[in-house]
Structure formats: C-alpha cells, structure tokens
Tab-separated table of N, CA, C and O in Angstrom:
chain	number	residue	atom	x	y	z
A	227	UNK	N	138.583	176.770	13.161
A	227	UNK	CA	138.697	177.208	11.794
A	227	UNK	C	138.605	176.006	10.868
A	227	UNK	O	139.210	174.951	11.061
A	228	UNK	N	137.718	176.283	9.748
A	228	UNK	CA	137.522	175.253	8.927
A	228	UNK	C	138.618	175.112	7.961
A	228	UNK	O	139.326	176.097	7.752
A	229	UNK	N	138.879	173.844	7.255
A	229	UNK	CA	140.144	174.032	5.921
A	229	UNK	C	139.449	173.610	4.783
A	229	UNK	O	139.236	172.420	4.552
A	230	UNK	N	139.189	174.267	4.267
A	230	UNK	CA	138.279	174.086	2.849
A	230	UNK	C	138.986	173.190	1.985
A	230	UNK	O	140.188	172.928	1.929
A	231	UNK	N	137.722	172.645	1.126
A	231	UNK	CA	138.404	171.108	0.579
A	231	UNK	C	139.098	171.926	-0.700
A	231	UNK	O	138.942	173.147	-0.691
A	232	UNK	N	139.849	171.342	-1.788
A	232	UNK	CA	140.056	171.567	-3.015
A	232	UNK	C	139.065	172.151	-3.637
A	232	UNK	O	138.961	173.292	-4.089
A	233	UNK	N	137.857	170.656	-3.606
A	233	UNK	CA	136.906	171.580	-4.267
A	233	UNK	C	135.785	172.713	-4.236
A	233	UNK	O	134.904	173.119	-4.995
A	234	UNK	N	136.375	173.076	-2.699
A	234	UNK	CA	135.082	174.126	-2.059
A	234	UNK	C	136.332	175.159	-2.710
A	234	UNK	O	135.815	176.132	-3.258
A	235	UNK	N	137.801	175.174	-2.773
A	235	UNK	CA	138.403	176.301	-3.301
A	235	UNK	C	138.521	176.489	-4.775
A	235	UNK	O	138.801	177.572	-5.288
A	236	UNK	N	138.287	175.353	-5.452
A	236	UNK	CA	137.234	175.374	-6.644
A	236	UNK	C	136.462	176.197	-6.911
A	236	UNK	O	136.634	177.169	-7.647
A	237	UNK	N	135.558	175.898	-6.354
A	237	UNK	CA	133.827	176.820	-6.485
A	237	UNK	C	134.132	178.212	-6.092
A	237	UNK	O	133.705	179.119	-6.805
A	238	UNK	N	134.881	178.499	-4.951
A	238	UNK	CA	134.828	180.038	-5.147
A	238	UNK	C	136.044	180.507	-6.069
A	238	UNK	O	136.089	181.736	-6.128
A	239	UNK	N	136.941	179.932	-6.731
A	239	UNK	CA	137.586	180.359	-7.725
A	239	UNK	C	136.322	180.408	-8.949
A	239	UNK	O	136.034	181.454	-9.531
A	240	UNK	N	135.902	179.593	-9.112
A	240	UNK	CA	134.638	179.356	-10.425
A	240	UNK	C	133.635	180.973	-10.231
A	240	UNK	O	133.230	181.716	-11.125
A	241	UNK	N	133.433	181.131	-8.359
A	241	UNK	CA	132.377	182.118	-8.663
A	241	UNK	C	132.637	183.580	-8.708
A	241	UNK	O	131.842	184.501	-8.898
A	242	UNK	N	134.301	183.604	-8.428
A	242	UNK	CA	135.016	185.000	-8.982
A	242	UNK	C	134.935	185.407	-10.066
A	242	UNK	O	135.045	186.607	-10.316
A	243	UNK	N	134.761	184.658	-10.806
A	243	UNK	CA	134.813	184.818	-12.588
A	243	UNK	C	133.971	185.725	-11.945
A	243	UNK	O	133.389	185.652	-10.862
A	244	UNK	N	134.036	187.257	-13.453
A	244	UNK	CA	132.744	188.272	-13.512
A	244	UNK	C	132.538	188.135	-14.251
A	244	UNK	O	133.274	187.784	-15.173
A	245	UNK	N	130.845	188.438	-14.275
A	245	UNK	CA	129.909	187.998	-15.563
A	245	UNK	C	130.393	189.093	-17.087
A	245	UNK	O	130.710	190.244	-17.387
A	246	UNK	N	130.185	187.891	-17.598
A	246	UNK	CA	131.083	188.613	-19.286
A	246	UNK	C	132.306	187.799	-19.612
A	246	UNK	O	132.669	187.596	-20.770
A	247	UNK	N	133.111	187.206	-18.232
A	247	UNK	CA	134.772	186.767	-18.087
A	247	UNK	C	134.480	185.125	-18.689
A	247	UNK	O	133.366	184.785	-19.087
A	248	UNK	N	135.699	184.178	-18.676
A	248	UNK	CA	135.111	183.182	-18.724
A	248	UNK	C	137.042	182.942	-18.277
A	248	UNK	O	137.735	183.958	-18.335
A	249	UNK	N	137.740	181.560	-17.857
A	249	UNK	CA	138.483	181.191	-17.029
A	249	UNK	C	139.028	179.905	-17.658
A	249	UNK	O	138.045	179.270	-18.042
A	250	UNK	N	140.046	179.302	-17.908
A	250	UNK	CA	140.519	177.988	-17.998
A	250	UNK	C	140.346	177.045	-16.782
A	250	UNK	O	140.412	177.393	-15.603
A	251	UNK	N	140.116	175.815	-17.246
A	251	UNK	CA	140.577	175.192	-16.089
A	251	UNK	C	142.013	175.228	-15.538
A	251	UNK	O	142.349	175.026	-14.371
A	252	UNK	N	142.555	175.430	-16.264
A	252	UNK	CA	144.336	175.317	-15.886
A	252	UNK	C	143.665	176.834	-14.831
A	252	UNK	O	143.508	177.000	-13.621
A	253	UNK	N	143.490	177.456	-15.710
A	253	UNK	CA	143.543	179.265	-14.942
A	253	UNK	C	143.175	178.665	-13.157
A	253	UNK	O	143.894	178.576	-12.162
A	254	UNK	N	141.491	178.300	-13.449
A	254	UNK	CA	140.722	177.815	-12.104
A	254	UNK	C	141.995	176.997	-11.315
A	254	UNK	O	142.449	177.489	-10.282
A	255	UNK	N	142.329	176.226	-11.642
A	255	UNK	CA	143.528	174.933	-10.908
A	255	UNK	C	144.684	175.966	-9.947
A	255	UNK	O	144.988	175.847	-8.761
A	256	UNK	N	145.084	176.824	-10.805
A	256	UNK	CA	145.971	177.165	-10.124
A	256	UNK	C	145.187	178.496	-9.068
A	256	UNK	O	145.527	178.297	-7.902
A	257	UNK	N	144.657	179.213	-9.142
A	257	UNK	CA	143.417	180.325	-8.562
A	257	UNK	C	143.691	178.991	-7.228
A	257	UNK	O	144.426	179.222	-6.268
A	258	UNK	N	142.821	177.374	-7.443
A	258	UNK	CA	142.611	176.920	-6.263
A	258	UNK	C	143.825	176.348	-5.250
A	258	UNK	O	143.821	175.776	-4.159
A	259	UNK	N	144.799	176.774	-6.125
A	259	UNK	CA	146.322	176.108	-5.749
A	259	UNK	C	147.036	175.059	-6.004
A	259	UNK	O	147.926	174.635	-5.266
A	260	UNK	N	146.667	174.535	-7.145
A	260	UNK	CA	147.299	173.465	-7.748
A	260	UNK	C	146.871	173.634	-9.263
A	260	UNK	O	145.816	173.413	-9.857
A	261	UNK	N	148.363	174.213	-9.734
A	261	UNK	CA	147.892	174.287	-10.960
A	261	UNK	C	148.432	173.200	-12.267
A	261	UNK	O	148.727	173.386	-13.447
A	262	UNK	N	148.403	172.520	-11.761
A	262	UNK	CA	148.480	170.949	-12.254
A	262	UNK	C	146.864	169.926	-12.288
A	262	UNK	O	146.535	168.817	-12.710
A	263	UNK	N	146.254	170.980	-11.636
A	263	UNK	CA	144.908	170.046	-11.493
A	263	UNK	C	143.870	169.772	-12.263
A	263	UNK	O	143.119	168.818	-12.059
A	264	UNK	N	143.715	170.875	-13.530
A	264	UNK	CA	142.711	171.056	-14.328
A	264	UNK	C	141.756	169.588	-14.341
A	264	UNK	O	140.549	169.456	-14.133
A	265	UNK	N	142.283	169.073	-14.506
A	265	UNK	CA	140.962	167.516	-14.606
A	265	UNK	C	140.472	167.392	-13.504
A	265	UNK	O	139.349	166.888	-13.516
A	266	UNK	N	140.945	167.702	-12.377
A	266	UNK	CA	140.160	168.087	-11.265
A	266	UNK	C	139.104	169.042	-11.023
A	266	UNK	O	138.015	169.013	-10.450
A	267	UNK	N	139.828	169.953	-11.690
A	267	UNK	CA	138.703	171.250	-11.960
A	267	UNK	C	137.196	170.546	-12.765
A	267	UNK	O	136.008	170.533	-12.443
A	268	UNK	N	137.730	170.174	-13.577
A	268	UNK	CA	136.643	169.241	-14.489
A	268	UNK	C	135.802	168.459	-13.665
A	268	UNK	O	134.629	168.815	-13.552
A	269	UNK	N	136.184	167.499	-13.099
A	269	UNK	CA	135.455	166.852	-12.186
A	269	UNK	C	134.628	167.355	-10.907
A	269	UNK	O	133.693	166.658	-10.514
A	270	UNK	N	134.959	168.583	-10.231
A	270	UNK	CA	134.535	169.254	-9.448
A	270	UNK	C	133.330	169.851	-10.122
A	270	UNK	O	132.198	169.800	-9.641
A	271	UNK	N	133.690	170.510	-11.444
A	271	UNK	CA	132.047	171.217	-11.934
A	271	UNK	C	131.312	170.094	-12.529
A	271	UNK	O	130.131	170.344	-12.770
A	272	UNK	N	131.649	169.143	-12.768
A	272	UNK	CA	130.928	168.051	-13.118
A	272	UNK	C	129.992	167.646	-12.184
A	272	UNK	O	128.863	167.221	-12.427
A	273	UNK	N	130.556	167.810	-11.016
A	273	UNK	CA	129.549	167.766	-9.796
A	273	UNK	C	129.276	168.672	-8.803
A	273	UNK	O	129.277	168.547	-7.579
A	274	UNK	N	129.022	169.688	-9.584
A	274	UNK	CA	128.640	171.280	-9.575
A	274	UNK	C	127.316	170.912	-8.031
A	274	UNK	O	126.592	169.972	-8.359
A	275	UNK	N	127.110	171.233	-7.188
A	275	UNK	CA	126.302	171.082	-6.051
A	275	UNK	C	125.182	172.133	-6.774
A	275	UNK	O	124.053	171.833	-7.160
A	276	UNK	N	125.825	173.420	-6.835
A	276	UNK	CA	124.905	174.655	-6.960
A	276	UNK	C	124.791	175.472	-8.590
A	276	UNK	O	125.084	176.619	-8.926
A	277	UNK	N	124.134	174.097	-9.507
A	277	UNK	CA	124.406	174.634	-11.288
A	277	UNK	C	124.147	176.135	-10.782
A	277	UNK	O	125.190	176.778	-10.900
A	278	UNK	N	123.215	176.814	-10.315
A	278	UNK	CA	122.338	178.217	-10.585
A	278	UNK	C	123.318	179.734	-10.065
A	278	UNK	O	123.349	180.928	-10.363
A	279	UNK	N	124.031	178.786	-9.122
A	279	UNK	CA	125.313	179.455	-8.287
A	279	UNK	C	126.603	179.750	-8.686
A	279	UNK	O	127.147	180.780	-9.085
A	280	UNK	N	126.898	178.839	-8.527
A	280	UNK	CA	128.360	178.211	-9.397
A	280	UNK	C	128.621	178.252	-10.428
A	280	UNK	O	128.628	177.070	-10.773
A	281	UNK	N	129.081	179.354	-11.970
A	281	UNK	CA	128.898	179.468	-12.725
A	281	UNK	C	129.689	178.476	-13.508
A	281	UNK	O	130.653	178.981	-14.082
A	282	UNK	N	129.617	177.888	-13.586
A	282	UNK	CA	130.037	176.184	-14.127
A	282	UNK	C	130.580	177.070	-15.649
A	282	UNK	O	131.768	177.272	-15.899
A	283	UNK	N	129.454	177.504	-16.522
A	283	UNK	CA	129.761	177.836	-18.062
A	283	UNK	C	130.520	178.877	-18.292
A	283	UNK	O	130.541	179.208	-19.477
A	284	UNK	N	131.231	179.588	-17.489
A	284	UNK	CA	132.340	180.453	-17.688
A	284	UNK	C	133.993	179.655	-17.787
A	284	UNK	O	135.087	180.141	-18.072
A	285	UNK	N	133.604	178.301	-17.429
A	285	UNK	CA	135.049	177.645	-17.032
A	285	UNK	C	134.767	177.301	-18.662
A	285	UNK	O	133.658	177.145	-19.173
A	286	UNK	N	136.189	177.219	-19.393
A	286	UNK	CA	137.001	176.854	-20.564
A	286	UNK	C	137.808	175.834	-20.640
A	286	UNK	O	138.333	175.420	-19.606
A	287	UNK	N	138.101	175.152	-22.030
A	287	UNK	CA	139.052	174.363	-22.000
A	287	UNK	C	140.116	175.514	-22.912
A	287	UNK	O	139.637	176.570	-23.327
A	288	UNK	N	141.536	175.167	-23.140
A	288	UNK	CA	142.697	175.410	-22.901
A	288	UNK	C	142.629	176.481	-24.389
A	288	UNK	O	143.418	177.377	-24.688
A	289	UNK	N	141.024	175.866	-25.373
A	289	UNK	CA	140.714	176.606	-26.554
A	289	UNK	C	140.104	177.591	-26.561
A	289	UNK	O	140.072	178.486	-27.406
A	290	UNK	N	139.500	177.465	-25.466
A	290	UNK	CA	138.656	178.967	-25.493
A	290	UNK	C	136.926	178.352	-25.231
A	290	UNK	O	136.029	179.137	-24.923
A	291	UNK	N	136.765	177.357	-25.352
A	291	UNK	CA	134.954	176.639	-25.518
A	291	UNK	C	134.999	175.707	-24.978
A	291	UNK	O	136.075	175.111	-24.941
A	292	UNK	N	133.692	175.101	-24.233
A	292	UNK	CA	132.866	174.517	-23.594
A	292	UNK	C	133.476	173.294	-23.915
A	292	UNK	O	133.447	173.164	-25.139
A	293	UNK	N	134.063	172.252	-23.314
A	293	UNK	CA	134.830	171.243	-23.032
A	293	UNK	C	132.997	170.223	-23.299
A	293	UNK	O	132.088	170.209	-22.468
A	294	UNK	N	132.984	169.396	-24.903
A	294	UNK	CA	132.378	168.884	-25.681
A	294	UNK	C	131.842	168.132	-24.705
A	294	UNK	O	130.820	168.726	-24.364
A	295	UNK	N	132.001	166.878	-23.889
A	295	UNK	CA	131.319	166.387	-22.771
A	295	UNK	C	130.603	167.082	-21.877
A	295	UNK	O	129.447	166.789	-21.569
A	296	UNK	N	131.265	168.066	-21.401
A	296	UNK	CA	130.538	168.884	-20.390
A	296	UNK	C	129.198	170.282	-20.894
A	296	UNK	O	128.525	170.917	-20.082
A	297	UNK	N	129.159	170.403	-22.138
A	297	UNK	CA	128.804	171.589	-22.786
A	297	UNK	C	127.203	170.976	-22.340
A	297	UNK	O	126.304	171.570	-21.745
A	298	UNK	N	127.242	169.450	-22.918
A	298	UNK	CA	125.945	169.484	-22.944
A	298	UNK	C	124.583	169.529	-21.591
A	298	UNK	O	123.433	169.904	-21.361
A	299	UNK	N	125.721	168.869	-21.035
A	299	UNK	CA	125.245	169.077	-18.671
A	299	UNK	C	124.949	170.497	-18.982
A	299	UNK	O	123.814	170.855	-19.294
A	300	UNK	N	126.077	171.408	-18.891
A	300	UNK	CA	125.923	172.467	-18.611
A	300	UNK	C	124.644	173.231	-19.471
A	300	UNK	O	123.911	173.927	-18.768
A	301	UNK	N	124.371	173.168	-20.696
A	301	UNK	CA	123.703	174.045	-21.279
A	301	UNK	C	122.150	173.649	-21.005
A	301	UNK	O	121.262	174.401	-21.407
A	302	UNK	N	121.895	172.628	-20.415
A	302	UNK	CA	120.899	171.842	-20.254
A	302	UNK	C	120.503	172.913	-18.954
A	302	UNK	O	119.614	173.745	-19.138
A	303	UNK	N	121.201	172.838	-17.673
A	303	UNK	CA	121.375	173.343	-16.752
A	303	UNK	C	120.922	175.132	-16.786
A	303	UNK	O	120.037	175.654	-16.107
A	304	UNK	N	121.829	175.814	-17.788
A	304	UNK	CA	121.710	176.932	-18.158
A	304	UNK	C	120.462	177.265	-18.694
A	304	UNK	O	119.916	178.235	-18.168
A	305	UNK	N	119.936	176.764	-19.511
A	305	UNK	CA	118.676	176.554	-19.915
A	305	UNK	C	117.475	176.576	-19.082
A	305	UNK	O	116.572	177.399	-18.939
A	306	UNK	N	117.676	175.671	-18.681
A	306	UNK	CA	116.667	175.577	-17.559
A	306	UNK	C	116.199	176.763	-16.462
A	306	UNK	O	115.032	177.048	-16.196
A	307	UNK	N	117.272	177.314	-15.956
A	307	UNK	CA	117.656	178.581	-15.587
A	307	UNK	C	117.561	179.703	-16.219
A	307	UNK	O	117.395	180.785	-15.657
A	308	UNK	N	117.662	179.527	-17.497
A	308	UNK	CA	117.042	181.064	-18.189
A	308	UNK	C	115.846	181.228	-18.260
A	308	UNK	O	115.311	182.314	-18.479
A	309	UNK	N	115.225	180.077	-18.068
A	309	UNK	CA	113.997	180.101	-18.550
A	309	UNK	C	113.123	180.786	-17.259
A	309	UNK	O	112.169	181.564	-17.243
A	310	UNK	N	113.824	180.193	-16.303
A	310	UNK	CA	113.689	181.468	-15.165
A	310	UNK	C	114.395	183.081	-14.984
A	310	UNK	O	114.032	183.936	-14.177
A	311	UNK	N	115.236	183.160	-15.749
A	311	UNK	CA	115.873	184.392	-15.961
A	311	UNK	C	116.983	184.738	-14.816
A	311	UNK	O	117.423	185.780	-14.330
A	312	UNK	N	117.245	183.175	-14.606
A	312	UNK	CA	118.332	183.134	-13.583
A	312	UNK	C	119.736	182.722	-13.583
A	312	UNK	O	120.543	182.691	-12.654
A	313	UNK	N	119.884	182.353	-15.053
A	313	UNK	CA	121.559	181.930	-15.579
A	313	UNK	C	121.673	183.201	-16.782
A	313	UNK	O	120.909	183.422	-17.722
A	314	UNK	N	122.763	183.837	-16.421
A	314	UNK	CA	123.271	184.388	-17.827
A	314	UNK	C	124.595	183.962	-18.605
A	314	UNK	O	125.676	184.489	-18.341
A	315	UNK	N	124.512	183.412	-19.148
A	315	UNK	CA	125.514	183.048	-19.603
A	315	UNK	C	126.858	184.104	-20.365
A	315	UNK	O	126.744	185.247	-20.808
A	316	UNK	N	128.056	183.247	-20.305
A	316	UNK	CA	128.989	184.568	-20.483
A	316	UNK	C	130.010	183.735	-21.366
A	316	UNK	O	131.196	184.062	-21.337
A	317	UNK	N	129.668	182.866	-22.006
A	317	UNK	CA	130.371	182.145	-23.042
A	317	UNK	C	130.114	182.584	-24.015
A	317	UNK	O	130.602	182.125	-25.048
C-alpha cells in the first residue's frame, strides 16, 4: 500500500472541488489534513504537475479571489486550455 505525499492529498482535495465551487486554501489544507498548511497548499498548485487536471483556479485566498501572484500562472494556463475548450473556469 502506497502513503500518499501531502501533496498528492492536495491535488485530490483541489480535484473534489465541483465545477461552479471554488475552495480556500485554509479549506484545501485542512480537506488534506493539516489545516495549518495553506502556504503549502500554495506551493503545491504552484507546481501544479497537471494545470488541465488539477483545477488549480477554483483554489482561493481567505478573500474570496485569485491569490495576485498566482492569478497570473494560472490564467495563462486556463487560457491556453480554453482555447482548446478544455479549462472551465469557476472563479
């Protein structure tokens, strides 16, 4: 039996979100079991393996919107992907 890292319990907290939802990192942190971790959370989608998968742009900061450093990775990402008609975004 495998023990999944933090941030593989990350990513499937990230890919529970349902489309429309969107999630804190605090929310995600604790979902992965440490809910003290949010900057972790941050750093994990920062190095998102699967942008197209992993819905990276549903995760929030504590305001409700796209955490200003990360907005712009991500929308770049999203973009790119719509243009294939393969990101929907839910922000």
């Amino acid at each position: 039996m495998k023990t999944m890292s933090f941030y593989d319990k990350i990513y499937e907290a990230v890919m529970s979100i349902p489309y429309g939802k969107t999630a804190t990192y605090g929310q995600i942190a604790a979902l992965a079991g440490n809910p003290r971790a949010a900057r972790a959370v941050g750093n994990a989608l920062h190095k998102n393996p699967l942008p197209g998968v992993i819905p990276c742009h549903r995760v929030v900061n504590a305001s409700g919107r796209l955490s200003p450093a990360f907005a712009k990775t991500c929308s770049a990402v999203c973009l790119r992907k719509r243009a294939s008609n393969f990101c929907r975004t839910a922000v």
